[in-house]
mmCIF file of C-alpha atoms in Angstrom:
data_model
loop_
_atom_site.group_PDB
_atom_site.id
_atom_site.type_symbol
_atom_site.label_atom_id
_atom_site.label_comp_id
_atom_site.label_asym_id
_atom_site.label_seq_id
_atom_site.Cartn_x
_atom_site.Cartn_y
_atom_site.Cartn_z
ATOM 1 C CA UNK A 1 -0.635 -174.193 82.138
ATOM 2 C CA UNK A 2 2.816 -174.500 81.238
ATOM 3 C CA UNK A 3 4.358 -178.299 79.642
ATOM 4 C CA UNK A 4 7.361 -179.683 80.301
ATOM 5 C CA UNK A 5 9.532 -179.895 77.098
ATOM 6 C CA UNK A 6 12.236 -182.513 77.908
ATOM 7 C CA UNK A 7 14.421 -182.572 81.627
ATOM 8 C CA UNK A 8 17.008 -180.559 81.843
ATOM 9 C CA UNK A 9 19.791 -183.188 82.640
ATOM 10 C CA UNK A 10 18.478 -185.150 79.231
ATOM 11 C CA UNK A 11 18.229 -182.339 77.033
ATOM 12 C CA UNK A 12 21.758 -181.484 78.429
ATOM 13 C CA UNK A 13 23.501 -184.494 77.700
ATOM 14 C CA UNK A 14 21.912 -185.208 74.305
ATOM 15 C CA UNK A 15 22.771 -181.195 73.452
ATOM 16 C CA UNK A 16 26.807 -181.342 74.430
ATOM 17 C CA UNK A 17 27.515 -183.971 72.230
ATOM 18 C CA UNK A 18 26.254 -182.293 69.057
ATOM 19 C CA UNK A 19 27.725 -178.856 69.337
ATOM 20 C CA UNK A 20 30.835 -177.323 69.949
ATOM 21 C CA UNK A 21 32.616 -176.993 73.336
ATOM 22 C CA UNK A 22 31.567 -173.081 73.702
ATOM 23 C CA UNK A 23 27.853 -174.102 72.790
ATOM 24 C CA UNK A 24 27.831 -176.469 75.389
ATOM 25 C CA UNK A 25 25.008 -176.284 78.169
ATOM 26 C CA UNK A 26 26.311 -175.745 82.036
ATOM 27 C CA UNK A 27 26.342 -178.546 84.229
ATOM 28 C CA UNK A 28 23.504 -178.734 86.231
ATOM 29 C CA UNK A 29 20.860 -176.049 87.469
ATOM 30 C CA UNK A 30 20.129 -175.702 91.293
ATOM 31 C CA UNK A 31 16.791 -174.214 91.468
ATOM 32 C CA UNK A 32 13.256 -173.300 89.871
ATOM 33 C CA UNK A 33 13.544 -170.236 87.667
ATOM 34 C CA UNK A 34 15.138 -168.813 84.628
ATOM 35 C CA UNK A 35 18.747 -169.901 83.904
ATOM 36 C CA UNK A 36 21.418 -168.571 81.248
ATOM 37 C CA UNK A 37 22.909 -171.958 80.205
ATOM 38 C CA UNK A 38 24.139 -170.867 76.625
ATOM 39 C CA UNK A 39 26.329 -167.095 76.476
ATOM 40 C CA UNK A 40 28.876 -166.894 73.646
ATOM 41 C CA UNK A 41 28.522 -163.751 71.814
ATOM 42 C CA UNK A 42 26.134 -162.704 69.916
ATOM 43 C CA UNK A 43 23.771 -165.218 70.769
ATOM 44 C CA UNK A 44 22.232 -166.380 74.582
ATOM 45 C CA UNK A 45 20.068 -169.123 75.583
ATOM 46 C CA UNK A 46 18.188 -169.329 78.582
ATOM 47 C CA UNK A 47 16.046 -171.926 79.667
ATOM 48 C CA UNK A 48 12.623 -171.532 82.324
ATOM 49 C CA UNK A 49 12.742 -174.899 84.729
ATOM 50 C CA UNK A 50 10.595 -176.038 87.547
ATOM 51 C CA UNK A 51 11.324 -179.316 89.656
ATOM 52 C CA UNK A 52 14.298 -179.698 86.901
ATOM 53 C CA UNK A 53 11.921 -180.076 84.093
ATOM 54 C CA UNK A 54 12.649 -177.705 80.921
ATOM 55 C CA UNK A 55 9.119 -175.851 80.370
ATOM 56 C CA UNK A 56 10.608 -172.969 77.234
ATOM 57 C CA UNK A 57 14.054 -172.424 75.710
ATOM 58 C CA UNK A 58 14.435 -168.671 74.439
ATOM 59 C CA UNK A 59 17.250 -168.539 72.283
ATOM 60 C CA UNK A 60 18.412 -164.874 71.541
ATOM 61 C CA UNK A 61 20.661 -163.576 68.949
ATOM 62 C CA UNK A 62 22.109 -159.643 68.444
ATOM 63 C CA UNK A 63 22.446 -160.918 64.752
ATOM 64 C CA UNK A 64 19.940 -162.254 62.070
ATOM 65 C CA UNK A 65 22.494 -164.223 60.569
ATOM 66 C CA UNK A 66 24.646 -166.359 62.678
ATOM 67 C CA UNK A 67 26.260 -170.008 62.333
ATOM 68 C CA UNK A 68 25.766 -170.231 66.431
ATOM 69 C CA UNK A 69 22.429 -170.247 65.928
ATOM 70 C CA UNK A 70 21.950 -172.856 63.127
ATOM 71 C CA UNK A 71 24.351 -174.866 65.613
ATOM 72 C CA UNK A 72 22.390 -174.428 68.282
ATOM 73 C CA UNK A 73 19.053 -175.403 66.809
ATOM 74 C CA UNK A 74 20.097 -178.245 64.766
ATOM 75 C CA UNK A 75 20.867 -179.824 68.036
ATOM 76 C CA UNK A 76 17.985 -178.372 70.170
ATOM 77 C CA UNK A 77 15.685 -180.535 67.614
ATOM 78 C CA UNK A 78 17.521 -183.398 67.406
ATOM 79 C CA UNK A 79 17.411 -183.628 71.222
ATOM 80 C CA UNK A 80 13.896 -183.003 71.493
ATOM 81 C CA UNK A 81 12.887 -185.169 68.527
ATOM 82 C CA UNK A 82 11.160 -182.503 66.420
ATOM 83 C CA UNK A 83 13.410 -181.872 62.984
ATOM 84 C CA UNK A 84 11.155 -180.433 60.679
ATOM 85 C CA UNK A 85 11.989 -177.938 57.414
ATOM 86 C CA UNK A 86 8.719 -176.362 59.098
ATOM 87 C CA UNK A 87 11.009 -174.807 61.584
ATOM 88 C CA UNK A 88 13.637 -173.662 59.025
ATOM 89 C CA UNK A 89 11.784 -172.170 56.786
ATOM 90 C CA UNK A 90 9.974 -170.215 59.891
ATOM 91 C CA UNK A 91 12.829 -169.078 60.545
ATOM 92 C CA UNK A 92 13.818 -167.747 56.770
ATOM 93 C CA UNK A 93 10.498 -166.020 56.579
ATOM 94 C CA UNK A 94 11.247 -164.090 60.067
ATOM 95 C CA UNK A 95 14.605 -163.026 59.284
ATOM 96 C CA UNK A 96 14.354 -162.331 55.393
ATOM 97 C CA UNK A 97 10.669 -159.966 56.193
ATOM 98 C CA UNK A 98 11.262 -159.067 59.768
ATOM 99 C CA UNK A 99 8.468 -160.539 61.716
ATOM 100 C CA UNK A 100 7.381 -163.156 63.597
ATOM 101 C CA UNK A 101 6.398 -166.960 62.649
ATOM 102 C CA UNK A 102 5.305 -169.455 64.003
ATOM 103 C CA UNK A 103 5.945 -173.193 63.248
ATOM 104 C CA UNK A 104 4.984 -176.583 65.271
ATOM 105 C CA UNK A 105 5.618 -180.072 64.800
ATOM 106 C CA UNK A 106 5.460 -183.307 67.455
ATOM 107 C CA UNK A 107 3.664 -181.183 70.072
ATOM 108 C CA UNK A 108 6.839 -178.426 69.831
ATOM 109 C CA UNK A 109 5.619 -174.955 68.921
ATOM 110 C CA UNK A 110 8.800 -172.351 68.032
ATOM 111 C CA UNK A 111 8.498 -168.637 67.674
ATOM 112 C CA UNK A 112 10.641 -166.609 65.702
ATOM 113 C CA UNK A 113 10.731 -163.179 66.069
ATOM 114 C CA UNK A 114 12.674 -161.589 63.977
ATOM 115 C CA UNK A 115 11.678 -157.593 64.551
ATOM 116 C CA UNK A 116 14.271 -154.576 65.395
ATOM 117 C CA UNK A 117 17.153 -156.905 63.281
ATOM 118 C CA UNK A 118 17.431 -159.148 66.392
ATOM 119 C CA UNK A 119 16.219 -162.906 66.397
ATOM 120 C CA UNK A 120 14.053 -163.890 69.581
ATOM 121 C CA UNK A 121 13.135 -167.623 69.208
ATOM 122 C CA UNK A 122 10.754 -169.312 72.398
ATOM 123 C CA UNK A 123 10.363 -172.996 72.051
ATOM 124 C CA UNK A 124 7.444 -174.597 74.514
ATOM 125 C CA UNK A 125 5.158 -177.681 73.910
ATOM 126 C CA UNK A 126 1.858 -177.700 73.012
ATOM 127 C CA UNK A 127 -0.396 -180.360 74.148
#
């Protein structure tokens, strides 16, 4: 069974006003399903809702290295309360050897997958 994260119209609002204009989430989303919210090259961001609630946030990047994607996470914990160097350095040890870590904190578990010099990252909630 799937857990909500955050909904969507919260995570939204909180996310806008810590990045930049072309990081900025669309509006509002008018079904169940997967929805792109997040596409300025080279990185994506899709999010999987039901009933409006936020159950995982993939974040996907062409590039190991880009300043989109500290951006974009830096905010994506703030608004879901979970900052943690646990996630950062996750992510350094998936980019620098090319795999895939894992890192939780507050009930948020983050994947990093960092194979075939592309970053994959799913965030979902655990308990």
């Amino acid at each position: 069974m799937t857990k909500t994260l955050v909904n969507y119209q919260t995570l939204k609002n909180s996310f806008n006003q810590e990045v930049s204009t072309q990081l900025q989430m669309v509006d509002s989303l008018s079904k169940n399903g997967k929805f792109l919210v997040i596409q300025t090259d080279p990185i994506t961001v899709e999010v999987e809702v039901t009933t409006n609630n936020i159950e995982t946030i993939t974040i996907k990047s062409k590039l190991l290295n880009t300043p989109l994607y500290d951006e974009i996470f830096i905010a994506l914990e703030k608004s879901l309360n979970c900052s943690s160097v646990k996630f950062y350095n996750a992510y350094k040890s998936a980019i620098k050897n090319g795999t895939v870590v894992t890192a939780e904190n507050n009930n948020i578990k983050v994947v990093h997958d960092a194979r075939n010099g592309q970053l994959n990252v799913k965030i979902t909630k655990e308990n």
